[in-house]
Each structure stands twice: as C-alpha cells, then as structure tokens.
PDB file of C-alpha atoms in Angstrom:
ATOM      1  CA  MET A   1       4.825 -74.642  61.793  1.00  0.00           C
ATOM      2  CA  THR A   2       1.222 -73.886  60.903  1.00  0.00           C
ATOM      3  CA  THR A   3      -1.777 -76.325  62.044  1.00  0.00           C
ATOM      4  CA  THR A   4      -4.723 -75.111  60.394  1.00  0.00           C
ATOM      5  CA  PHE A   5      -6.016 -74.010  57.238  1.00  0.00           C
ATOM      6  CA  PRO A   6      -7.093 -70.278  56.802  1.00  0.00           C
ATOM      7  CA  ASP A   7     -10.289 -69.240  56.810  1.00  0.00           C
ATOM      8  CA  VAL A   8     -11.212 -68.760  52.819  1.00  0.00           C
ATOM      9  CA  THR A   9     -13.522 -68.718  50.251  1.00  0.00           C
ATOM     10  CA  ILE A  10     -12.829 -70.280  46.382  1.00  0.00           C
ATOM     11  CA  SER A  11     -14.333 -69.408  43.344  1.00  0.00           C
ATOM     12  CA  THR A  12     -14.585 -71.534  40.035  1.00  0.00           C
ATOM     13  CA  ASP A  13     -16.718 -70.213  37.014  1.00  0.00           C
ATOM     14  CA  ARG A  14     -19.477 -71.770  38.536  1.00  0.00           C
ATOM     15  CA  LEU A  15     -19.115 -72.305  41.959  1.00  0.00           C
ATOM     16  CA  VAL A  16     -18.223 -70.705  44.939  1.00  0.00           C
ATOM     17  CA  LEU A  17     -16.751 -72.742  47.906  1.00  0.00           C
ATOM     18  CA  ARG A  18     -17.271 -70.790  51.136  1.00  0.00           C
ATOM     19  CA  PRO A  19     -17.324 -71.753  55.052  1.00  0.00           C
ATOM     20  CA  PHE A  20     -21.065 -72.725  55.930  1.00  0.00           C
ATOM     21  CA  ASP A  21     -23.630 -70.650  57.961  1.00  0.00           C
ATOM     22  CA  VAL A  22     -26.879 -70.468  59.142  1.00  0.00           C
ATOM     23  CA  GLU A  23     -28.753 -69.639  55.834  1.00  0.00           C
ATOM     24  CA  ASP A  24     -27.806 -73.164  54.308  1.00  0.00           C
ATOM     25  CA  VAL A  25     -29.755 -75.262  57.586  1.00  0.00           C
ATOM     26  CA  THR A  26     -32.781 -75.991  55.309  1.00  0.00           C
ATOM     27  CA  ALA A  27     -30.932 -76.714  52.248  1.00  0.00           C
ATOM     28  CA  LEU A  28     -28.367 -78.870  54.385  1.00  0.00           C
ATOM     29  CA  ALA A  29     -30.867 -81.185  55.689  1.00  0.00           C
ATOM     30  CA  GLU A  30     -32.717 -81.208  52.835  1.00  0.00           C
ATOM     31  CA  MET A  31     -29.642 -82.915  50.353  1.00  0.00           C
ATOM     32  CA  MET A  32     -28.430 -84.831  53.575  1.00  0.00           C
ATOM     33  CA  ASN A  33     -31.449 -86.885  53.593  1.00  0.00           C
ATOM     34  CA  ASP A  34     -30.941 -87.925  50.033  1.00  0.00           C
ATOM     35  CA  GLU A  35     -31.349 -91.528  49.574  1.00  0.00           C
ATOM     36  CA  HIS A  36     -28.122 -92.297  47.913  1.00  0.00           C
ATOM     37  CA  ILE A  37     -26.062 -89.766  50.189  1.00  0.00           C
ATOM     38  CA  THR A  38     -27.685 -91.963  53.362  1.00  0.00           C
ATOM     39  CA  ALA A  39     -26.633 -95.155  51.471  1.00  0.00           C
ATOM     40  CA  TRP A  40     -22.756 -94.303  50.897  1.00  0.00           C
ATOM     41  CA  THR A  41     -22.301 -92.071  54.087  1.00  0.00           C
ATOM     42  CA  SER A  42     -21.958 -92.905  57.724  1.00  0.00           C
ATOM     43  CA  VAL A  43     -24.446 -89.491  58.432  1.00  0.00           C
ATOM     44  CA  PRO A  44     -27.420 -89.861  60.525  1.00  0.00           C
ATOM     45  CA  HIS A  45     -30.714 -91.274  59.384  1.00  0.00           C
ATOM     46  CA  PRO A  46     -32.945 -89.307  59.481  1.00  0.00           C
ATOM     47  CA  TYR A  47     -30.945 -86.095  59.346  1.00  0.00           C
ATOM     48  CA  THR A  48     -32.500 -83.557  61.011  1.00  0.00           C
ATOM     49  CA  HIS A  49     -32.671 -80.140  60.687  1.00  0.00           C
ATOM     50  CA  ALA A  50     -30.851 -79.651  64.580  1.00  0.00           C
ATOM     51  CA  ASP A  51     -28.514 -82.107  62.828  1.00  0.00           C
ATOM     52  CA  ALA A  52     -27.686 -79.861  59.877  1.00  0.00           C
ATOM     53  CA  HIS A  53     -27.834 -76.251  62.176  1.00  0.00           C
ATOM     54  CA  GLY A  54     -24.956 -78.265  64.503  1.00  0.00           C
ATOM     55  CA  TRP A  55     -22.973 -78.248  61.239  1.00  0.00           C
ATOM     56  CA  ALA A  56     -23.595 -75.287  59.490  1.00  0.00           C
ATOM     57  CA  THR A  57     -23.076 -72.860  62.641  1.00  0.00           C
ATOM     58  CA  ARG A  58     -20.618 -75.557  64.750  1.00  0.00           C
ATOM     59  CA  HIS A  59     -19.529 -78.815  63.989  1.00  0.00           C
ATOM     60  CA  SER A  60     -18.261 -77.462  60.312  1.00  0.00           C
ATOM     61  CA  HIS A  61     -16.180 -74.724  61.396  1.00  0.00           C
ATOM     62  CA  ALA A  62     -14.195 -76.616  64.462  1.00  0.00           C
ATOM     63  CA  GLU A  63     -13.277 -78.901  61.583  1.00  0.00           C
ATOM     64  CA  ARG A  64     -10.977 -76.044  60.412  1.00  0.00           C
ATOM     65  CA  THR A  65     -10.221 -74.560  64.223  1.00  0.00           C
ATOM     66  CA  GLU A  66      -9.124 -77.881  65.570  1.00  0.00           C
ATOM     67  CA  GLY A  67      -6.641 -78.179  62.896  1.00  0.00           C
ATOM     68  CA  ARG A  68      -8.536 -81.595  61.393  1.00  0.00           C
ATOM     69  CA  GLY A  69      -9.354 -80.122  58.018  1.00  0.00           C
ATOM     70  CA  ILE A  70     -11.382 -77.443  56.187  1.00  0.00           C
ATOM     71  CA  VAL A  71     -14.852 -77.931  55.098  1.00  0.00           C
ATOM     72  CA  PHE A  72     -16.439 -76.120  52.055  1.00  0.00           C
ATOM     73  CA  ALA A  73     -19.944 -75.325  51.358  1.00  0.00           C
ATOM     74  CA  VAL A  74     -20.471 -75.764  47.414  1.00  0.00           C
ATOM     75  CA  ALA A  75     -22.786 -73.037  46.006  1.00  0.00           C
ATOM     76  CA  GLU A  76     -23.973 -72.374  42.537  1.00  0.00           C
ATOM     77  CA  PHE A  77     -22.096 -68.920  41.501  1.00  0.00           C
ATOM     78  CA  LEU A  78     -25.550 -67.345  39.785  1.00  0.00           C
ATOM     79  CA  THR A  79     -28.026 -68.660  42.154  1.00  0.00           C
ATOM     80  CA  GLN A  80     -26.415 -68.808  45.383  1.00  0.00           C
ATOM     81  CA  ARG A  81     -28.144 -72.458  45.933  1.00  0.00           C
ATOM     82  CA  LEU A  82     -26.559 -75.124  47.597  1.00  0.00           C
ATOM     83  CA  VAL A  83     -24.822 -77.725  45.599  1.00  0.00           C
ATOM     84  CA  GLY A  84     -23.061 -79.836  48.116  1.00  0.00           C
ATOM     85  CA  ILE A  85     -19.703 -80.124  50.290  1.00  0.00           C
ATOM     86  CA  VAL A  86     -16.040 -80.500  49.973  1.00  0.00           C
ATOM     87  CA  HIS A  87     -14.523 -81.880  52.995  1.00  0.00           C
ATOM     88  CA  LEU A  88     -10.740 -81.724  53.602  1.00  0.00           C
ATOM     89  CA  GLN A  89     -10.072 -83.930  56.877  1.00  0.00           C
ATOM     90  CA  ASN A  90      -7.877 -86.376  58.749  1.00  0.00           C
ATOM     91  CA  THR A  91      -5.261 -83.844  58.056  1.00  0.00           C
ATOM     92  CA  ASN A  92      -1.372 -84.722  58.973  1.00  0.00           C
ATOM     93  CA  TRP A  93       0.397 -81.072  59.139  1.00  0.00           C
ATOM     94  CA  ARG A  94       3.627 -82.947  59.432  1.00  0.00           C
ATOM     95  CA  THR A  95       3.576 -84.822  55.913  1.00  0.00           C
ATOM     96  CA  ARG A  96       0.979 -82.114  54.658  1.00  0.00           C
ATOM     97  CA  SER A  97      -1.466 -84.991  53.252  1.00  0.00           C
ATOM     98  CA  THR A  98      -4.889 -85.298  53.805  1.00  0.00           C
ATOM     99  CA  GLU A  99      -8.426 -87.010  52.516  1.00  0.00           C
ATOM    100  CA  VAL A 100     -11.280 -85.180  50.711  1.00  0.00           C
ATOM    101  CA  GLY A 101     -14.773 -86.373  50.926  1.00  0.00           C
ATOM    102  CA  TYR A 102     -17.600 -84.728  48.830  1.00  0.00           C
ATOM    103  CA  VAL A 103     -21.428 -84.825  48.211  1.00  0.00           C
ATOM    104  CA  THR A 104     -23.712 -83.204  45.680  1.00  0.00           C
ATOM    105  CA  ALA A 105     -27.485 -82.571  46.128  1.00  0.00           C
ATOM    106  CA  PRO A 106     -29.812 -84.726  44.169  1.00  0.00           C
ATOM    107  CA  TRP A 107     -30.476 -81.575  41.891  1.00  0.00           C
ATOM    108  CA  ALA A 108     -27.254 -80.875  41.342  1.00  0.00           C
ATOM    109  CA  ARG A 109     -25.730 -83.973  39.507  1.00  0.00           C
ATOM    110  CA  GLY A 110     -25.008 -84.821  36.114  1.00  0.00           C
ATOM    111  CA  GLU A 111     -23.587 -80.880  36.092  1.00  0.00           C
ATOM    112  CA  GLY A 112     -20.151 -81.826  36.818  1.00  0.00           C
ATOM    113  CA  TYR A 113     -20.238 -79.977  39.831  1.00  0.00           C
ATOM    114  CA  ALA A 114     -18.471 -82.331  42.066  1.00  0.00           C
ATOM    115  CA  SER A 115     -15.371 -82.774  39.421  1.00  0.00           C
ATOM    116  CA  GLU A 116     -15.222 -78.809  39.326  1.00  0.00           C
ATOM    117  CA  SER A 117     -15.430 -78.097  43.127  1.00  0.00           C
ATOM    118  CA  VAL A 118     -13.104 -81.113  44.492  1.00  0.00           C
ATOM    119  CA  LEU A 119     -10.623 -79.798  41.614  1.00  0.00           C
ATOM    120  CA  ALA A 120     -10.509 -76.615  42.956  1.00  0.00           C
ATOM    121  CA  VAL A 121      -9.861 -77.307  46.256  1.00  0.00           C
ATOM    122  CA  ALA A 122      -6.778 -79.669  44.678  1.00  0.00           C
ATOM    123  CA  GLN A 123      -5.480 -76.927  42.858  1.00  0.00           C
ATOM    124  CA  TRP A 124      -5.535 -74.562  45.959  1.00  0.00           C
ATOM    125  CA  LEU A 125      -4.275 -77.107  48.841  1.00  0.00           C
ATOM    126  CA  PHE A 126      -0.906 -77.933  46.358  1.00  0.00           C
ATOM    127  CA  ARG A 127      -0.224 -74.732  45.295  1.00  0.00           C
ATOM    128  CA  ASP A 128      -1.430 -72.356  48.067  1.00  0.00           C
ATOM    129  CA  GLN A 129      -0.705 -74.353  51.224  1.00  0.00           C
ATOM    130  CA  GLY A 130       2.165 -76.291  50.165  1.00  0.00           C
ATOM    131  CA  PHE A 131       0.435 -79.802  50.624  1.00  0.00           C
ATOM    132  CA  GLU A 132       2.124 -82.970  48.618  1.00  0.00           C
ATOM    133  CA  ARG A 133      -0.877 -85.518  49.060  1.00  0.00           C
ATOM    134  CA  LEU A 134      -4.317 -85.658  48.615  1.00  0.00           C
ATOM    135  CA  GLU A 135      -6.394 -88.994  48.918  1.00  0.00           C
ATOM    136  CA  LEU A 136      -9.878 -90.297  48.477  1.00  0.00           C
ATOM    137  CA  ARG A 137     -11.431 -93.201  49.729  1.00  0.00           C
ATOM    138  CA  THR A 138     -14.261 -94.839  48.172  1.00  0.00           C
ATOM    139  CA  ALA A 139     -16.591 -97.817  48.444  1.00  0.00           C
ATOM    140  CA  ALA A 140     -16.463-100.724  45.813  1.00  0.00           C
ATOM    141  CA  ASP A 141     -19.382-100.151  44.499  1.00  0.00           C
ATOM    142  CA  ASN A 142     -20.055 -96.744  44.482  1.00  0.00           C
ATOM    143  CA  THR A 143     -19.224 -96.022  40.460  1.00  0.00           C
ATOM    144  CA  ALA A 144     -20.263 -92.153  40.331  1.00  0.00           C
ATOM    145  CA  SER A 145     -17.644 -91.195  42.472  1.00  0.00           C
ATOM    146  CA  GLN A 146     -15.291 -93.016  40.751  1.00  0.00           C
ATOM    147  CA  GLN A 147     -15.924 -91.110  38.007  1.00  0.00           C
ATOM    148  CA  VAL A 148     -14.992 -88.332  39.863  1.00  0.00           C
ATOM    149  CA  ALA A 149     -12.096 -89.450  41.214  1.00  0.00           C
ATOM    150  CA  GLN A 150     -10.951 -90.246  37.708  1.00  0.00           C
ATOM    151  CA  LYS A 151     -12.157 -86.983  35.715  1.00  0.00           C
ATOM    152  CA  ILE A 152      -9.460 -84.949  38.182  1.00  0.00           C
ATOM    153  CA  GLY A 153      -6.900 -87.255  37.488  1.00  0.00           C
ATOM    154  CA  CYS A 154      -6.446 -89.285  40.597  1.00  0.00           C
ATOM    155  CA  ILE A 155      -4.336 -93.095  41.003  1.00  0.00           C
ATOM    156  CA  SER A 156      -5.554 -95.983  42.537  1.00  0.00           C
ATOM    157  CA  GLU A 157      -3.271 -97.275  44.430  1.00  0.00           C
ATOM    158  CA  GLY A 158      -4.724-100.674  46.440  1.00  0.00           C
ATOM    159  CA  VAL A 159      -7.850-101.770  48.190  1.00  0.00           C
ATOM    160  CA  LEU A 160      -8.565-101.840  52.010  1.00  0.00           C
ATOM    161  CA  ARG A 161     -10.293-104.909  52.304  1.00  0.00           C
ATOM    162  CA  ASN A 162     -13.661-104.895  54.178  1.00  0.00           C
ATOM    163  CA  ALA A 163     -12.786-102.040  55.857  1.00  0.00           C
ATOM    164  CA  TRP A 164     -16.153 -99.586  55.356  1.00  0.00           C
ATOM    165  CA  ILE A 165     -20.087-100.056  55.676  1.00  0.00           C
ATOM    166  CA  VAL A 166     -22.331 -98.783  53.301  1.00  0.00           C
ATOM    167  CA  ARG A 167     -26.169 -99.028  54.156  1.00  0.00           C
ATOM    168  CA  THR A 168     -28.641-100.677  51.980  1.00  0.00           C
ATOM    169  CA  GLN A 169     -32.641-100.074  51.633  1.00  0.00           C
ATOM    170  CA  ASN A 170     -35.366-102.829  52.369  1.00  0.00           C
ATOM    171  CA  ALA A 171     -38.355-103.372  50.884  1.00  0.00           C
ATOM    172  CA  ASP A 172     -39.873-102.068  54.261  1.00  0.00           C
ATOM    173  CA  GLY A 173     -37.822 -98.533  53.735  1.00  0.00           C
ATOM    174  CA  THR A 174     -35.481 -99.194  56.688  1.00  0.00           C
ATOM    175  CA  TRP A 175     -31.946 -99.771  55.999  1.00  0.00           C
ATOM    176  CA  SER A 176     -29.223-102.423  56.978  1.00  0.00           C
ATOM    177  CA  ASP A 177     -25.538-101.604  57.772  1.00  0.00           C
ATOM    178  CA  THR A 178     -23.225-103.811  55.027  1.00  0.00           C
ATOM    179  CA  ARG A 179     -19.601-104.387  55.189  1.00  0.00           C
ATOM    180  CA  THR A 180     -17.709-103.082  51.976  1.00  0.00           C
ATOM    181  CA  ASP A 181     -13.686-102.868  50.648  1.00  0.00           C
ATOM    182  CA  LEU A 182     -12.650 -98.892  49.959  1.00  0.00           C
ATOM    183  CA  ILE A 183     -10.633 -97.938  46.688  1.00  0.00           C
ATOM    184  CA  VAL A 184      -7.772 -96.257  48.139  1.00  0.00           C
ATOM    185  CA  TRP A 185      -6.943 -93.001  45.539  1.00  0.00           C
ATOM    186  CA  SER A 186      -4.584 -90.325  45.327  1.00  0.00           C
ATOM    187  CA  LEU A 187      -3.706 -86.824  43.699  1.00  0.00           C
ATOM    188  CA  LEU A 188      -0.178 -85.704  44.247  1.00  0.00           C
ATOM    189  CA  PRO A 189       1.202 -82.151  42.540  1.00  0.00           C
ATOM    190  CA  GLU A 190       2.500 -83.726  39.429  1.00  0.00           C
ATOM    191  CA  ASP A 191      -0.360 -85.509  38.847  1.00  0.00           C
ATOM    192  CA  LEU A 192      -2.201 -81.735  38.202  1.00  0.00           C
ATOM    193  CA  ASP A 193       0.507 -80.613  35.814  1.00  0.00           C
ATOM    194  CA  ASP A 194      -0.294 -83.553  34.129  1.00  0.00           C
ATOM    195  CA  LEU A 195      -3.737 -82.049  33.730  1.00  0.00           C
ATOM    196  CA  ASP A 196      -2.788 -78.677  32.697  1.00  0.00           C
ATOM    197  CA  GLU A 197      -0.840 -80.690  30.003  1.00  0.00           C
ATOM    198  CA  LEU A 198      -3.436 -82.622  28.194  1.00  0.00           C
ATOM    199  CA  ASP A 199      -5.544 -79.056  28.624  1.00  0.00           C
ATOM    200  CA  GLU A 200      -2.918 -77.985  26.161  1.00  0.00           C
ATOM    201  CA  TYR A 201      -3.635 -80.040  23.800  1.00  0.00           C
ATOM    202  CA  GLY A 202      -7.308 -80.086  24.034  1.00  0.00           C
ATOM    203  CA  MET A 203      -7.749 -83.247  25.658  1.00  0.00           C
ATOM    204  CA  GLN A 204     -10.933 -82.005  27.502  1.00  0.00           C
ATOM    205  CA  ASP A 205     -14.382 -83.611  28.498  1.00  0.00           C
ATOM    206  CA  GLY A 206     -17.529 -81.882  28.441  1.00  0.00           C
ATOM    207  CA  TYR A 207     -16.894 -79.891  31.440  1.00  0.00           C
ATOM    208  CA  GLY A 208     -13.719 -78.501  30.727  1.00  0.00           C
ATOM    209  CA  TYR A 209     -11.323 -81.009  32.528  1.00  0.00           C
ATOM    210  CA  ALA A 210      -8.701 -83.386  30.749  1.00  0.00           C
ATOM    211  CA  VAL A 211      -9.585 -86.847  30.446  1.00  0.00           C
ATOM    212  CA  ALA A 212      -8.301 -89.129  33.229  1.00  0.00           C
ATOM    213  CA  ARG A 213      -6.362 -92.172  33.145  1.00  0.00           C
ATOM    214  CA  GLN A 214      -8.120 -95.016  33.708  1.00  0.00           C
ATOM    215  CA  ALA A 215      -8.056 -96.579  37.075  1.00  0.00           C
ATOM    216  CA  ASP A 216      -9.573 -99.237  39.241  1.00  0.00           C
ATOM    217  CA  ALA A 217     -13.465 -99.917  39.915  1.00  0.00           C
ATOM    218  CA  GLY A 218     -14.553 -97.567  43.221  1.00  0.00           C
ATOM    219  CA  GLY A 219     -16.554 -95.020  44.747  1.00  0.00           C
ATOM    220  CA  HIS A 220     -16.053 -92.333  47.082  1.00  0.00           C
ATOM    221  CA  ARG A 221     -17.410 -93.468  50.734  1.00  0.00           C
ATOM    222  CA  VAL A 222     -18.660 -89.973  51.133  1.00  0.00           C
ATOM    223  CA  GLY A 223     -18.869 -88.867  47.842  1.00  0.00           C
ATOM    224  CA  ALA A 224     -22.190 -88.769  45.760  1.00  0.00           C
ATOM    225  CA  ASP A 225     -22.199 -87.059  42.219  1.00  0.00           C
ATOM    226  CA  TRP A 226     -24.662 -89.806  41.005  1.00  0.00           C
ATOM    227  CA  ASN A 227     -24.267 -88.592  37.325  1.00  0.00           C
TER     228      ASN A 227
END
C-alpha cells in the first residue's frame, strides 16, 4: 500500500500549487505574522524568519516524505507571488481519508483563492489518489473560512465541544488563549459530482464554483480566507 503522496504540482486557471522552496521564506514570514492567522491558527507568534525557513526547506517536505500528508505553496500563476498554503494532514492511509487546512495571505483575500486551491486539491485527492474522505475542522467563529467550506460543497457533520484554542488580542497588543468549539465538515467524492451537475446548469458563483448547500456555522482552524 502506498503511504506517501507523490511530489506533484497542481495548476488551476489562476494558481499554481507546488512544494515550498527557500525563495518563499520572506513572503511566508510576512504572511504568517498577519493578526488573523495568529488568531485562528496555532503557528508561533511572532513568526520569525527562522520559522519560515524551517517550514519552507524542511518541515513542509517532511509532511509528505514521512507519510503524514502533503503541503502545497499556493502562488499566482502570472506573478508567482505567494497566495497561501493548503495542507493535507493527519492522513489515514487505510481508510483513505485526510484533513485539510489552509491560510491565505492578507493581500489575496476576497479573490476566492482559498476556495479555488482547496477544491483543486480535493479533485486531485479523490480522482487521482483514490481517497474517499476529506475533512475540515473549523473554529466556531471563523465565518470567513466557513464560507470556503460551503463554497466547495462541504457538509457540516457536527460539533466538537471546547476542542480547540484560538487567540484573542488584548488592548495592550498581547495575545490570550481562548477555548472554542470546532465544527466538523466533510467532502466526499460524490459531493464533487454534485458540484459538477450544478455547474452544468449554470448555478455558479462569481468565482466559477457551484453554489454550495447551506450548513452550520464555523470557520477553519487553520483557514483564513477573510473575504
């Protein structure tokens, strides 16, 4: 049984999803110090140049080679500017399931890049890698990431109570940890088929994706598309 993902690049009309390299370090450090990413993720704060260098050159690649998942640096096709990250993690090779996380750079929000990149990874995962389930776990108040989950057709399955820690910024600029619920979402291969059927009837939003069914409140624990 294959227990690692292949070293691949995925392209969409606007984006290239590829492995990280050392040239991404400066843009990565800048992106990960954004206050919204600090609030909703568990990344170090402040996120240093050394943190970015370690992620871009070692840690992100180890996710794939050690069988845990795969990390994609998301870049604009025309400019090659770093847009964000899509990260498949906690992969179960026996059940062919994995969990997706994502962040989007502050300057790139509102363009539908998170939806476009996560959907491209989901299509590759189901159609090329034979996976049967993609899971998202979203902090209860992160409504921007909730919209991403809805847009790509995810179904809300339930709530993990008090299961995650987010950070809130204090008046003096420091950060405090706060416990929150997680919303569990899932995407299955047949859900993508449903999107394709809707697309045939022209039921698309402004970014070219079919309008997703309604679901419960949430927002991804490492998602920050901040529309």
